[in-house]
Coordinates of C-alpha atoms and ligand atoms in Angstrom, one line a residue:
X1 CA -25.4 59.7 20.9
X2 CA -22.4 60.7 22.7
X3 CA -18.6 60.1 20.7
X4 CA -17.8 58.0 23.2
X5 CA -20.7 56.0 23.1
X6 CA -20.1 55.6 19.1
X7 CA -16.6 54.6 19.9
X8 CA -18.1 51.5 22.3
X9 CA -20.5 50.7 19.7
X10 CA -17.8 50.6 16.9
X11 CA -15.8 48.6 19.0
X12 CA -17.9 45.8 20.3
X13 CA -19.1 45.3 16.8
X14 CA -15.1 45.1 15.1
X15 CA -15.1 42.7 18.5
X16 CA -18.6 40.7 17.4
X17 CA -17.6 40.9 14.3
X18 CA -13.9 39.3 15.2
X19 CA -15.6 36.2 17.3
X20 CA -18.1 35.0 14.6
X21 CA -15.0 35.0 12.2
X22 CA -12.7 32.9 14.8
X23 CA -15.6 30.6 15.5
X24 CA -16.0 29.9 12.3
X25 CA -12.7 27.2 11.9
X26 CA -13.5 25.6 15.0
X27 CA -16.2 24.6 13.8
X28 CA -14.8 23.1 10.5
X29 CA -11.0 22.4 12.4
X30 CA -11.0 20.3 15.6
X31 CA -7.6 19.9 15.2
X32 CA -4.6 21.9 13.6
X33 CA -5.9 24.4 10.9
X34 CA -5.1 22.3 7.3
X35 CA -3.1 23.6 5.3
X36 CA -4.7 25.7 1.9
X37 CA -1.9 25.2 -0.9
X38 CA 1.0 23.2 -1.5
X39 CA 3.4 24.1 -3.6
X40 CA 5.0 20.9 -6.5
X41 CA 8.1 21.2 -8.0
X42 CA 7.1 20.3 -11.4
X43 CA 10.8 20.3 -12.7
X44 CA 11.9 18.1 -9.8
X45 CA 9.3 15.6 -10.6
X46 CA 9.9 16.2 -14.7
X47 CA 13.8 15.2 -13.7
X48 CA 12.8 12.5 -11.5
X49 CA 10.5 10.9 -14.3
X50 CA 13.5 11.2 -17.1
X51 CA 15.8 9.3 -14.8
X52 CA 14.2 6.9 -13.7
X53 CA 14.2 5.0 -17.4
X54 CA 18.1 5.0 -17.3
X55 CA 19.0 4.0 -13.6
X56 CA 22.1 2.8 -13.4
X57 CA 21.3 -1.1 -11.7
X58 CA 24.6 -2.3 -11.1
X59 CA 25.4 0.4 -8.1
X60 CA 21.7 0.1 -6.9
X61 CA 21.0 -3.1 -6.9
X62 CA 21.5 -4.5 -3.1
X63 CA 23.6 -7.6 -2.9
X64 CA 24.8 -7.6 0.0
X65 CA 24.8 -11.4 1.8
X66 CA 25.1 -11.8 5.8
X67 CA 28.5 -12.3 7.1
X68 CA 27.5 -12.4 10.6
X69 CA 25.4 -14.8 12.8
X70 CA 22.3 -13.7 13.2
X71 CA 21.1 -12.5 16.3
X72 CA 18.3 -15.1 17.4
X73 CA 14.6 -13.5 18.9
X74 CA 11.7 -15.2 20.6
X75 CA 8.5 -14.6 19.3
X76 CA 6.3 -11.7 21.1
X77 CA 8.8 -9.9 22.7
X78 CA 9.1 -6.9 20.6
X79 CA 12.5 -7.3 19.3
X80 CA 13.0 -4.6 16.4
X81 CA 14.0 -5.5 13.0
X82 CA 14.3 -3.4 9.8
X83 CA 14.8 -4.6 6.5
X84 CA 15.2 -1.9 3.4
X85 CA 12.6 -1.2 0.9
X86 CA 13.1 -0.8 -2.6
X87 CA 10.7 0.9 -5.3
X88 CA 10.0 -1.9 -8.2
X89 CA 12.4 0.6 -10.7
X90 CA 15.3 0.6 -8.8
X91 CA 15.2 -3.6 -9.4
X92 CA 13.8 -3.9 -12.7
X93 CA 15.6 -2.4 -15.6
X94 CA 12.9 -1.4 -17.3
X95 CA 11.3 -2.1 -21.2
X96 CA 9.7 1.1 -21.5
X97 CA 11.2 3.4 -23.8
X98 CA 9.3 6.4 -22.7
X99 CA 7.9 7.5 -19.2
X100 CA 4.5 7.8 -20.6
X101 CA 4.2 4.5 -21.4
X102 CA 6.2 3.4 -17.6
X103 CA 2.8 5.2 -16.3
X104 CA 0.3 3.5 -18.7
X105 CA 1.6 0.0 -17.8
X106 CA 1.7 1.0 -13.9
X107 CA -1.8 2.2 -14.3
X108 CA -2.8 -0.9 -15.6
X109 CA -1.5 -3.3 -13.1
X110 CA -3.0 -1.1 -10.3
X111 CA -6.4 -1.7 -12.4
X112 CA -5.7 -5.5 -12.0
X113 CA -4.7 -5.2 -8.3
X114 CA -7.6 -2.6 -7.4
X115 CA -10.1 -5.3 -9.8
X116 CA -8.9 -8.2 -7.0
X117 CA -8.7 -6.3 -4.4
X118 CA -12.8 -5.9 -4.8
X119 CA -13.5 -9.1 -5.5
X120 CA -11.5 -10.9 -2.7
X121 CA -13.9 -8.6 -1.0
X122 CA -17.0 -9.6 -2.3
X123 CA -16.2 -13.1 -2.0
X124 CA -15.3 -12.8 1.6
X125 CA -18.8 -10.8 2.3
X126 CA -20.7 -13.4 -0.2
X127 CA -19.0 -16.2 2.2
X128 CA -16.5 -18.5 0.4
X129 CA -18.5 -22.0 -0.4
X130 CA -16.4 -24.8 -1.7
X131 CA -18.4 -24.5 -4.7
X132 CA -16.7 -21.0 -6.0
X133 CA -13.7 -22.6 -5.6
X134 CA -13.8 -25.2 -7.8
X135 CA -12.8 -23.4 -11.1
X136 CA -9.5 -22.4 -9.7
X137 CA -8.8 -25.6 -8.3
X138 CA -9.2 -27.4 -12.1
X139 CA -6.2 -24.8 -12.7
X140 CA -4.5 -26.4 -10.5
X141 CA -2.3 -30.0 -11.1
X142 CA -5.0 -32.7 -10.0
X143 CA -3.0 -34.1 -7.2
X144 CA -1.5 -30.7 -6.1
X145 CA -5.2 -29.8 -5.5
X146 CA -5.0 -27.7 -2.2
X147 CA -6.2 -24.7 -0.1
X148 CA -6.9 -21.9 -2.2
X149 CA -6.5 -18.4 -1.6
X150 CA -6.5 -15.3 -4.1
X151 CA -4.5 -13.6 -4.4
X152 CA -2.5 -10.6 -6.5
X153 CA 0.0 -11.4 -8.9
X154 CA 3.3 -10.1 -7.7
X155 CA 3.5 -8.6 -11.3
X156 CA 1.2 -6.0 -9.6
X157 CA 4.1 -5.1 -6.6
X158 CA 5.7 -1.8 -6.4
X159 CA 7.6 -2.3 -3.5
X160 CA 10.0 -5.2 -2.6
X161 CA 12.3 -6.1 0.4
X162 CA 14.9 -8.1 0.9
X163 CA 14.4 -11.4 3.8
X164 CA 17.3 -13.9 4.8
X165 CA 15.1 -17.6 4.6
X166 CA 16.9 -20.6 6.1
X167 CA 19.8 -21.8 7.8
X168 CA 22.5 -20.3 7.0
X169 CA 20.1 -17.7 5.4
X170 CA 19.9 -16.8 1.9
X171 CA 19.0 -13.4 0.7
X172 CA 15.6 -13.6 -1.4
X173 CA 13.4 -10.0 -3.1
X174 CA 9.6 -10.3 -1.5
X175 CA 6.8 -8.5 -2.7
X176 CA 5.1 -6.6 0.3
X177 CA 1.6 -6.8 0.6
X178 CA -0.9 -6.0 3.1
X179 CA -3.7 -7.3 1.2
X180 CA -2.6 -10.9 1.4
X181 CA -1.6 -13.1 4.3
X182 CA 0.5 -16.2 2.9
X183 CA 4.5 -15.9 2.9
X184 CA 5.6 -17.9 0.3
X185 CA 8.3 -18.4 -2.3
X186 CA 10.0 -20.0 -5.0
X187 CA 11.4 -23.4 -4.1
X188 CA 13.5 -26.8 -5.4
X189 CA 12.8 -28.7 -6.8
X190 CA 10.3 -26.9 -9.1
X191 CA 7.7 -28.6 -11.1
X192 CA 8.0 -25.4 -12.8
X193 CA 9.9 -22.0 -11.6
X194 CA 9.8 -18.7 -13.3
X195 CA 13.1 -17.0 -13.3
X196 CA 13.7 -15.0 -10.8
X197 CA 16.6 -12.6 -9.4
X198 CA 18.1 -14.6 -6.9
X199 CA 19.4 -18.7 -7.2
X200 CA 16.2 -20.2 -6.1
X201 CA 15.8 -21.4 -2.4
X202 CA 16.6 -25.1 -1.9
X203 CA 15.1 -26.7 1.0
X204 CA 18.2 -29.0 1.2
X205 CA 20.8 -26.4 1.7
X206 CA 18.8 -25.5 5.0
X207 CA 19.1 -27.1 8.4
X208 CA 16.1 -25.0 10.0
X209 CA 13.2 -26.6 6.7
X210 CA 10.8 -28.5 8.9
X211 CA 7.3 -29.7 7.0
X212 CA 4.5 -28.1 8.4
X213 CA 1.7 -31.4 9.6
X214 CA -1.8 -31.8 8.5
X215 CA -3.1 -31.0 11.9
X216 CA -0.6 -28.1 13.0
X217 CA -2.7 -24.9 14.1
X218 CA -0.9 -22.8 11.3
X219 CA -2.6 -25.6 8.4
X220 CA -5.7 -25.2 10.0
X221 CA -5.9 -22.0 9.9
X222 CA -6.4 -22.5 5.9
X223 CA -10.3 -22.0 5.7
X224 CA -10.1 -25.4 3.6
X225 CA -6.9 -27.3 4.9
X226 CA -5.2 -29.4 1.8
X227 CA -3.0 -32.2 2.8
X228 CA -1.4 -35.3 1.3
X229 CA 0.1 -37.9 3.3
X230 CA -0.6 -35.7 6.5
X231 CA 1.5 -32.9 4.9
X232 CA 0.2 -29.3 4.7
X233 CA 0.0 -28.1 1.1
X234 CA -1.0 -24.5 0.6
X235 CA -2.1 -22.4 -3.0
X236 CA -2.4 -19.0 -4.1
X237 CA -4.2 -18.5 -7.4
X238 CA -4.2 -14.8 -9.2
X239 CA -7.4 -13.1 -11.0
X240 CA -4.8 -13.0 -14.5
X241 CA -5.0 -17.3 -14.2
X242 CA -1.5 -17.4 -12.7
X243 CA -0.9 -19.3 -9.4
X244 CA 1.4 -21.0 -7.0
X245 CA 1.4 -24.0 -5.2
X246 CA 3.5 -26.5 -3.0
X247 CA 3.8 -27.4 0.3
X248 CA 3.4 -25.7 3.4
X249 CA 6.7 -25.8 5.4
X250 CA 8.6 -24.5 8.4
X251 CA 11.2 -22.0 8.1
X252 CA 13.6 -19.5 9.6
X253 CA 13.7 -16.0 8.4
X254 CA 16.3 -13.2 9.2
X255 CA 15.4 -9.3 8.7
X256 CA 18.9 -8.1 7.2
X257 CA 21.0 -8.0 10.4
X258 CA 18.5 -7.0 12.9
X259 CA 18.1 -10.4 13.2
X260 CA 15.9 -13.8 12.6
X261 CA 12.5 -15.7 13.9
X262 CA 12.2 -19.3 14.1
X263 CA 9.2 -21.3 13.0
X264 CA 7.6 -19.3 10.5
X265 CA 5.2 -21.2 8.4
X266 CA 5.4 -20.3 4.7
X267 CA 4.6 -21.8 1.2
X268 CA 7.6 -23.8 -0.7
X269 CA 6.0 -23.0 -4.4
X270 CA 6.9 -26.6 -6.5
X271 CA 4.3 -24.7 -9.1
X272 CA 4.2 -21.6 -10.3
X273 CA 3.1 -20.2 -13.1
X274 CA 2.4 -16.8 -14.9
X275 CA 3.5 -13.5 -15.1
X276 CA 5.3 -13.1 -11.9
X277 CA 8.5 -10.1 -11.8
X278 CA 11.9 -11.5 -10.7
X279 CA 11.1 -11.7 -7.1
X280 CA 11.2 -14.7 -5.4
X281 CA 7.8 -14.6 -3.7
X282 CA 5.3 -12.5 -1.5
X283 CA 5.4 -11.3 2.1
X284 CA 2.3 -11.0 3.1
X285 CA 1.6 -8.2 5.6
X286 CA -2.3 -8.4 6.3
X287 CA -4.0 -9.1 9.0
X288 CA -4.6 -12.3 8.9
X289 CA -3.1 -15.4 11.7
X290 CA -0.6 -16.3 8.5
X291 CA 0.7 -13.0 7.7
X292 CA 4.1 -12.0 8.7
X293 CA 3.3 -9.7 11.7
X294 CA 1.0 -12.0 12.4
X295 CA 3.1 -14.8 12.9
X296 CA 5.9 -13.0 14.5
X297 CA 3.3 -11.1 16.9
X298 CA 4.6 -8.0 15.9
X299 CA 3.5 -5.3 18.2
X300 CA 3.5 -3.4 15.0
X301 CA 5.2 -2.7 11.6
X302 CA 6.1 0.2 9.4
X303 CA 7.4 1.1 6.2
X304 CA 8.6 4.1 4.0
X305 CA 7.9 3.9 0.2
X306 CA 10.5 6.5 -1.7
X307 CA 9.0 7.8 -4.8
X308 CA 8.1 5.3 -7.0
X309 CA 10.7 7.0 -9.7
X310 CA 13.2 7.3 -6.7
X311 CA 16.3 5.5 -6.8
X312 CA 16.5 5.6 -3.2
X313 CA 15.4 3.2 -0.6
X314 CA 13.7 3.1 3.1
X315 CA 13.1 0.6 5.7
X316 CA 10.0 -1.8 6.5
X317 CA 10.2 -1.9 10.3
X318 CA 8.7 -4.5 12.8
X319 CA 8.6 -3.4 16.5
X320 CA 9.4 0.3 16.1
X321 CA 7.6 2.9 17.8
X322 CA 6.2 5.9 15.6
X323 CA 7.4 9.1 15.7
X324 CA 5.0 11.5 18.6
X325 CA 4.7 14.2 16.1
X326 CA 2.4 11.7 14.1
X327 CA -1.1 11.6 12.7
X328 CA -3.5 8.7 13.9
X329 CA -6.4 7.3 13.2
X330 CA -8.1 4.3 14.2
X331 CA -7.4 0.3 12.7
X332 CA -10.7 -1.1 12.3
X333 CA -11.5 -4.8 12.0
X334 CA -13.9 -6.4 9.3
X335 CA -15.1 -9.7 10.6
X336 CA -15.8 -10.7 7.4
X337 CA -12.3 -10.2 6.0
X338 CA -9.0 -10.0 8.3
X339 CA -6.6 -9.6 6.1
X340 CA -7.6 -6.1 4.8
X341 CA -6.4 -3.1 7.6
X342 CA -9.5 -0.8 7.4
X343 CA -9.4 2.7 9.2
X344 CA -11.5 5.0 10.2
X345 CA -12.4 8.5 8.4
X346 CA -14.8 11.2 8.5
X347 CA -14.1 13.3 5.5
X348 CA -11.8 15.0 2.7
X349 CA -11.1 18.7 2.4
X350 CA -9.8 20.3 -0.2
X351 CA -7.6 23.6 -0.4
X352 CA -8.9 23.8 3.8
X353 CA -12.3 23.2 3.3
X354 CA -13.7 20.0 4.1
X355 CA -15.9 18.5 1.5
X356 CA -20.0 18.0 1.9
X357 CA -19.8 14.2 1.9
X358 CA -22.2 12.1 3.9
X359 CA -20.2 10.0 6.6
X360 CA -21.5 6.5 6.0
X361 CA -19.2 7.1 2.4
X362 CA -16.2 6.1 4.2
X363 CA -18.4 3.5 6.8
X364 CA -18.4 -0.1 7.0
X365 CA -22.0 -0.9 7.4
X366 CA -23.8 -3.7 9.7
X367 CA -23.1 -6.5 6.9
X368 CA -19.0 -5.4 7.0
X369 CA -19.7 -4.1 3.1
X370 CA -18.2 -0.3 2.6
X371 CA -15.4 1.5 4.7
X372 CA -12.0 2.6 3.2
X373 CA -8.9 0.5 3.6
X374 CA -5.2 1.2 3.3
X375 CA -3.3 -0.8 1.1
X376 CA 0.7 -1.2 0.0
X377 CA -0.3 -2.8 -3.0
X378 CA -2.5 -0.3 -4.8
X379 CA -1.0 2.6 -6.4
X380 CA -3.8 5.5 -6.7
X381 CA -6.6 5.8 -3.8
X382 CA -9.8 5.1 -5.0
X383 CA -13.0 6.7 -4.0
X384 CA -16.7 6.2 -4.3
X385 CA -18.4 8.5 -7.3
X386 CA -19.5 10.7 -4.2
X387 CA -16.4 11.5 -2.8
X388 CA -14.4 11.5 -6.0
X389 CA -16.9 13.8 -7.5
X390 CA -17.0 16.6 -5.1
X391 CA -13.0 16.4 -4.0
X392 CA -12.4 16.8 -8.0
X393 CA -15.0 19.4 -8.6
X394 CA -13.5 20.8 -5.6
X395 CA -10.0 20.7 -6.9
X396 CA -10.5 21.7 -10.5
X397 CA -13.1 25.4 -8.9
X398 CA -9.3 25.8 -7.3
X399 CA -7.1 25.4 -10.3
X400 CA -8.6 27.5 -12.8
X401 CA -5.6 29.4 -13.4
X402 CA -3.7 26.4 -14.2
X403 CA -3.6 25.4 -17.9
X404 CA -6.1 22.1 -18.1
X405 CA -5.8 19.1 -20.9
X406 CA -6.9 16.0 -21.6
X407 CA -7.6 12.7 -19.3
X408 CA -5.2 9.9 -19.1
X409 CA -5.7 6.1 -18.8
X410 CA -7.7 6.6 -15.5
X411 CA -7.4 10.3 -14.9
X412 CA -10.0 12.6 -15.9
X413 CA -8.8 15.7 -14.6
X414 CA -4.7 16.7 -16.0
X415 CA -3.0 19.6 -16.5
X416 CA 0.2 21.3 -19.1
X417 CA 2.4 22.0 -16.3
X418 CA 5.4 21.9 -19.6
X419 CA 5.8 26.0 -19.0
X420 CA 5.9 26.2 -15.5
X421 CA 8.8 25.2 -13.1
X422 CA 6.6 25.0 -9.7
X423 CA 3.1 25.7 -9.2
X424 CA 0.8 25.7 -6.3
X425 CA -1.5 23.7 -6.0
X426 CA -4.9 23.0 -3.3
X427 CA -3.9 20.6 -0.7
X428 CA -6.4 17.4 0.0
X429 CA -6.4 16.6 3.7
X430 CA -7.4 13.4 4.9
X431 CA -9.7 14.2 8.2
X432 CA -9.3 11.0 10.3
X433 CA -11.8 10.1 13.2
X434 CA -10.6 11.5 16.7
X435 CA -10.2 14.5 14.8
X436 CA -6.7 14.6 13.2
X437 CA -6.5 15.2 9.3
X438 CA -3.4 14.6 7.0
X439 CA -2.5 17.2 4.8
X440 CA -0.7 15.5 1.6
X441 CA 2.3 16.8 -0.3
X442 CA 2.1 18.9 -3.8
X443 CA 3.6 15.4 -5.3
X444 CA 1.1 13.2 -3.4
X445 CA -1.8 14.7 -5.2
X446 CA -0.4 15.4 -8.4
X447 CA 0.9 12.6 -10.8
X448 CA 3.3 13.3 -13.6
X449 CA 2.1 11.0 -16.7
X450 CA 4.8 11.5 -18.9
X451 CA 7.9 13.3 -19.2
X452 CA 6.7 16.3 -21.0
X453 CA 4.8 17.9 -18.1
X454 CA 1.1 16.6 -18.0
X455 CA 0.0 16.0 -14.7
X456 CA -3.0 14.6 -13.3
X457 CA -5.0 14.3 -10.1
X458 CA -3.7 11.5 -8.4
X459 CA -7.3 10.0 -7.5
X460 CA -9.9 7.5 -9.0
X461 CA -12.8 6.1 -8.9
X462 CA -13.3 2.2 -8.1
X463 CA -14.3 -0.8 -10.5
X464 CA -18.2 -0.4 -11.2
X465 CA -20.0 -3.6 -9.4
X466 CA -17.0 -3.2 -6.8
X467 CA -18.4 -3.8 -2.9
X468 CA -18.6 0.2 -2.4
X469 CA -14.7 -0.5 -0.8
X470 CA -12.4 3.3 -0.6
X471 CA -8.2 2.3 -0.7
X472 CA -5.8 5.0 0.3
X473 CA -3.1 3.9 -2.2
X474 CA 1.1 4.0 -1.8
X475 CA 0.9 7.7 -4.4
X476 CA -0.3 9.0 -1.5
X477 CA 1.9 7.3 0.9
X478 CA 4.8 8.3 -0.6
X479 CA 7.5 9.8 1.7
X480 CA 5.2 9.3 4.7
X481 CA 6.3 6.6 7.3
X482 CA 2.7 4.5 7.9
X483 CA 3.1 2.6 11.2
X484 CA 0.1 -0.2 11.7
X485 CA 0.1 0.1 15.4
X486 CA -1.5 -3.8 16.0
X487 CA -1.3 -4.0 19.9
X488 CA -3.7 -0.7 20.3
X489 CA -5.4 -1.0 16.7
X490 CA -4.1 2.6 15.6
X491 CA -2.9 3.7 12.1
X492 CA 0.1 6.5 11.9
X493 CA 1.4 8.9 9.4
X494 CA 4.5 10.4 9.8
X495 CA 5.2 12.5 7.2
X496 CA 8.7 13.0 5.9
X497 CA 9.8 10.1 7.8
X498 CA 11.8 7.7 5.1
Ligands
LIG1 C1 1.5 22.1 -23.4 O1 1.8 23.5 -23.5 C2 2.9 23.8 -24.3 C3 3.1 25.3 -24.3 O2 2.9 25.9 -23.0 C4 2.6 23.3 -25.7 O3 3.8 23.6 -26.5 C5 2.4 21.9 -25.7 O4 2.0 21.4 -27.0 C6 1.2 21.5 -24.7 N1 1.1 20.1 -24.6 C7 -0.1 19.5 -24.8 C8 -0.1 18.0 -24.7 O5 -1.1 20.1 -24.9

């Protein structure tokens, strides 16, 4: 052969050679190459989790009451409002005397949430006969005996916000939660009131409280309307036995000063009892005809959650376009159950490399039993044995050089970070359908569980017996701005966006 022909031969095979390698991630990437390794800032974190036992409450606890009238909006035409969200530390002084046993106690109120979560699911695929609700109603007062929802108890809530109810309004803390519909809270006069942060709201002190009628479209929207005396009642009861109850009323409510919505039906609780936090009641954010976007027919809502140990605050946002630089995926709708938003995913990757999980893991099948679902409410994301098996497998074949310990209360796979002040660490990537994946923060995979520097993988598995349901939990949200984009049924991440 002649040199020059060796030359040709050596360079069309560097050149094969070069397009089987670069064909290689488009086949895995349709979208932006992931990203392999994020680095966590393990002393941050180990700061973060010292503090947040000893936060000062007085200078962040927001008080402030409206001056100003309100600015008044119609219904459905967009107007933007923003109300600041709060992590449940930066209200609560808490009991705990040491940050492992904050995380224990967290962990086990996201057990309870994640345990009701599953079987407000089953119920709503096994079809809700008057029959299953009976026992919950005998907890109930016998002539207070009225529509029955479950619910979770706000005991469970991480996050809080605070809404202007009434005329003039009156500040009030709400739970957020987008796996409920009902807006309800504490009201005068009580049968029975736990105590709660702010005076309790009284009915009487309000020119804009209308009861709600028997026959109005918002009391038949109950899927078992309770009245008495052609009144709307409404009820919540909670998996832990707790509940609330009272009547179904008319209200006005006011987003800080971005201003206030007429005619919002919410529950007046006359009843409640159990181991509800010091917030006044719920806001619930799900997709159901009661829920708050619902009701003000939100084009869409948003909110930032800071750290959970973060002393700061974001913004829940109704009406606000997401930032372009976003990552979307799909809202998908569950005709069995509204209220839940569920979205649409192909796979996990881990350190770049997507995961061999079949599909139909993260599908809603025929009967509307499966999918995945994103939730405010839960803390950790919880996946089916398939997924969680291979994306820890997955993760731990990646972190062999990092010193490995024990489990913790639902984590099986935690590491002695106590000598290191930042390590790197595999990066899970949520791919999305359309093709767009969501690489997640260093922090958003890695829990710390006490203050010492064990930290664990922030994922886990569901309930046994649960309906084969996946929930991308608020760890994992954390310091992303989630927009629910209801008008075109889109989800979007926007990373660093609080
Ligand atoms: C973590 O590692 C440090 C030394 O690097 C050690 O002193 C400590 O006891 C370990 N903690 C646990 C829980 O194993």
């Amino acid at each position: 052969m002649a040199p020059n022909a060796y030359f040709c031969f050596f360079f069309s095979t560097i050149f094969f050679a070069f397009s089987v390698i670069s064909l290689f991630p488009l086949a895995f990437s349709r979208d932006l190459p992931e990203t392999t390794h994020a680095s966590l800032d393990v002393s941050a974190s180990l700061e973060q989790a010292r503090a947040v036992l000893n936060f000062d409450h007085e200078t962040v606890k927001p008080l402030v009451q409206q001056k100003e009238p309100l600015q008044q909006a119609q219904v459905g035409n967009s107007s933007f409002f923003s109300v600041q969200v709060y992590p449940r530390e930066s209200l609560y002084k808490s009991s705990h005397e040491d940050y492992k046993s904050l995380v224990l106690a967290r962990l086990e109120r996201d057990s309870v949430r994640v345990e009701s979560l599953t079987t407000k699911f089953q119920l709503a695929l096994d079809g809700v006969k008057k029959s299953d609700l009976k026992p919950v109603e005998e907890l109930l007062p016998e002539d207070l005996s009225t529509p029955v929802v479950s619910g979770f108890s706000l005991g469970s809530a991480e996050y809080f916000s605070r809404l202007g109810v009434g005329t003039p309004a009156k500040p009030f803390y709400m739970a957020l939660d987008t796996g409920s519909d009902i807006i309800w809270l504490q009201c005068k006069p009580c049968a029975h009131c736990y105590q709660q942060y702010d005076p309790i709201f009284d009915p009487t002190s309000s020119s804009s409280y209308k009861s709600l009628s028997c026959a109005s479209p918002q009391c038949q929207a109950f899927q078992i309307p309770r009245c008495r005396a052609g009144k709307c009642l409404y009820g919540v009861s909670y998996g832990d036995g707790s509940y609330t109850t009272g009547d179904m009323v008319i209200e006005t409510v006011s987003f800080g000063s971005s201003g206030e919505v007429n005619n919002i039906a919410l529950g007046c609780g006359r009843d409640n009892e159990g181991l509800f936090v010091g917030a006044a009641g719920l806001l619930g954010l799900g997709g159901g005809s009661l829920s708050l976007p619902s009701q003000i027919k939100a084009s869409s809502f948003s909110y930032c959650f800071v750290d959970l140990d973060s002393s700061k605050s974001s913004t829940l946002e109704f009406n606000s376009v997401p930032p372009s630089d976003s990552v979307t995926t799909t809202l998908l709708k569950n005709e069995k159950i509204h209220t839940f938003y569920f979205i649409g995913l192909d796979g996990l990757s881990v350190g770049g490399m997507p995961l061999p999980i079949p599909a139909s893991v993260f599908q809603m099948d025929a009967s509307g039993k499966g999918g995945i679902i994103i939730d405010s409410g839960t803390a950790i994301t919880r996946l089916q044995i398939q997924a969680y098996n291979a994306l820890r497998d997955a993760f731990v074949r990646l972190t062999r050089d990092l010193p490995s310990t024990g489990g913790v209360g639902l984590f099986d796979t935690c590491y002695n970070l106590s000598s290191h002040t930042t390590v790197q660490v595999p990066t899970v990537s949520f791919r999305f359908s359309g093709g767009k994946s969501l690489s997640l923060p260093a922090k958003n995979i890695l829990i710390p569980v006490d203050s010492a520097g064990t930290f664990c993988l922030a994922f886990a598995l569901p309930p046994p017996k649960s309906p084969s349901l996946s929930i991308i939990g608020n760890f994992q949200q954390q310091g992303t701005r989630v927009s629910y984009d209801l008008a075109n049924s889109r989800l979007a991440f926007s990373p660093n966006k609080c």
